[in-house]
Amino acid sequence: MFSVLALVSSVVALSLVFSTDFGQQPRPAPLPPAPTSAPAPAMIKPTTIAVVSDNFWLTYLPAGLERTGGGVIAREKGADGGWARFGTGEHTVEAQVEHGTVAADWETYRKRADLERARETTVRGKPAVVGAHPEGGKMIVWLERVGTGAWIRVSEPLAWELLAIAASVKAPLGD
């Protein structure tokens, strides 16, 4: 009788211990929802591309921007290429691509970027630097490949779009 009583009390004690999550890891608190202060980016029409030069274009721009300028960079001081400006009001995007000795290597091209609070990063796996432009807004500069460098500058209201725009660049070989 004593052994049956000991067995029953052991079963009751063990079931109480395991029903109270004794020895279990505490469950983490649920994560708060992501902030929604910035509107979701909008893709430009898939059939439309924002051409910067004949061999360098953007496949993404924030919605509502119109082309307001652009042209060819004449061959001078070891560089040629193209540039484009898109904007509406205080929302602006400028992009430029340069070919030649100014972009001979990353160290040479990086010196052209006079950015405040600059930090190293990458654009589609290529070396880059991003920071605040001395005249306002944010800018990213990178070496697309040896002999081809690029930069994109956005106004402050579009700062959170800068990396998405840079990631959308298409620059086929053959330039």
Short mmCIF file of C-alpha atoms in Angstrom, two decimals, residues 44 48-52 56-61 84 86 93-95 142 152 165-170:
data_model
loop_
_atom_site.label_atom_id
_atom_site.label_comp_id
_atom_site.label_asym_id
_atom_site.label_seq_id
_atom_site.Cartn_x
_atom_site.Cartn_y
_atom_site.Cartn_z
CA ILE A 44 7.75 53.52 -62.22
CA THR A 48 9.43 52.88 -68.77
CA ILE A 49 13.04 53.44 -67.81
CA ALA A 50 14.68 56.62 -66.56
CA VAL A 51 17.65 57.06 -68.86
CA VAL A 52 20.71 58.80 -67.46
CA PHE A 56 23.12 53.73 -67.74
CA TRP A 57 19.52 53.88 -66.56
CA LEU A 58 17.29 53.63 -63.51
CA THR A 59 14.46 51.12 -63.28
CA TYR A 60 13.03 52.71 -60.12
CA LEU A 61 12.15 56.27 -59.19
CA ALA A 84 19.86 63.41 -65.48
CA PHE A 86 14.15 64.25 -61.98
CA VAL A 93 16.82 62.95 -57.79
CA GLU A 94 20.05 63.60 -59.69
CA ALA A 95 22.13 60.85 -61.26
CA TRP A 142 30.21 53.98 -56.34
CA ILE A 152 23.00 59.55 -57.18
CA ILE A 165 17.17 54.03 -56.51
CA ALA A 166 20.87 53.07 -56.58
CA ALA A 167 20.01 49.37 -56.46
CA SER A 168 17.77 49.80 -59.52
CA VAL A 169 20.61 50.93 -61.81
CA LYS A 170 21.19 48.97 -65.00
#
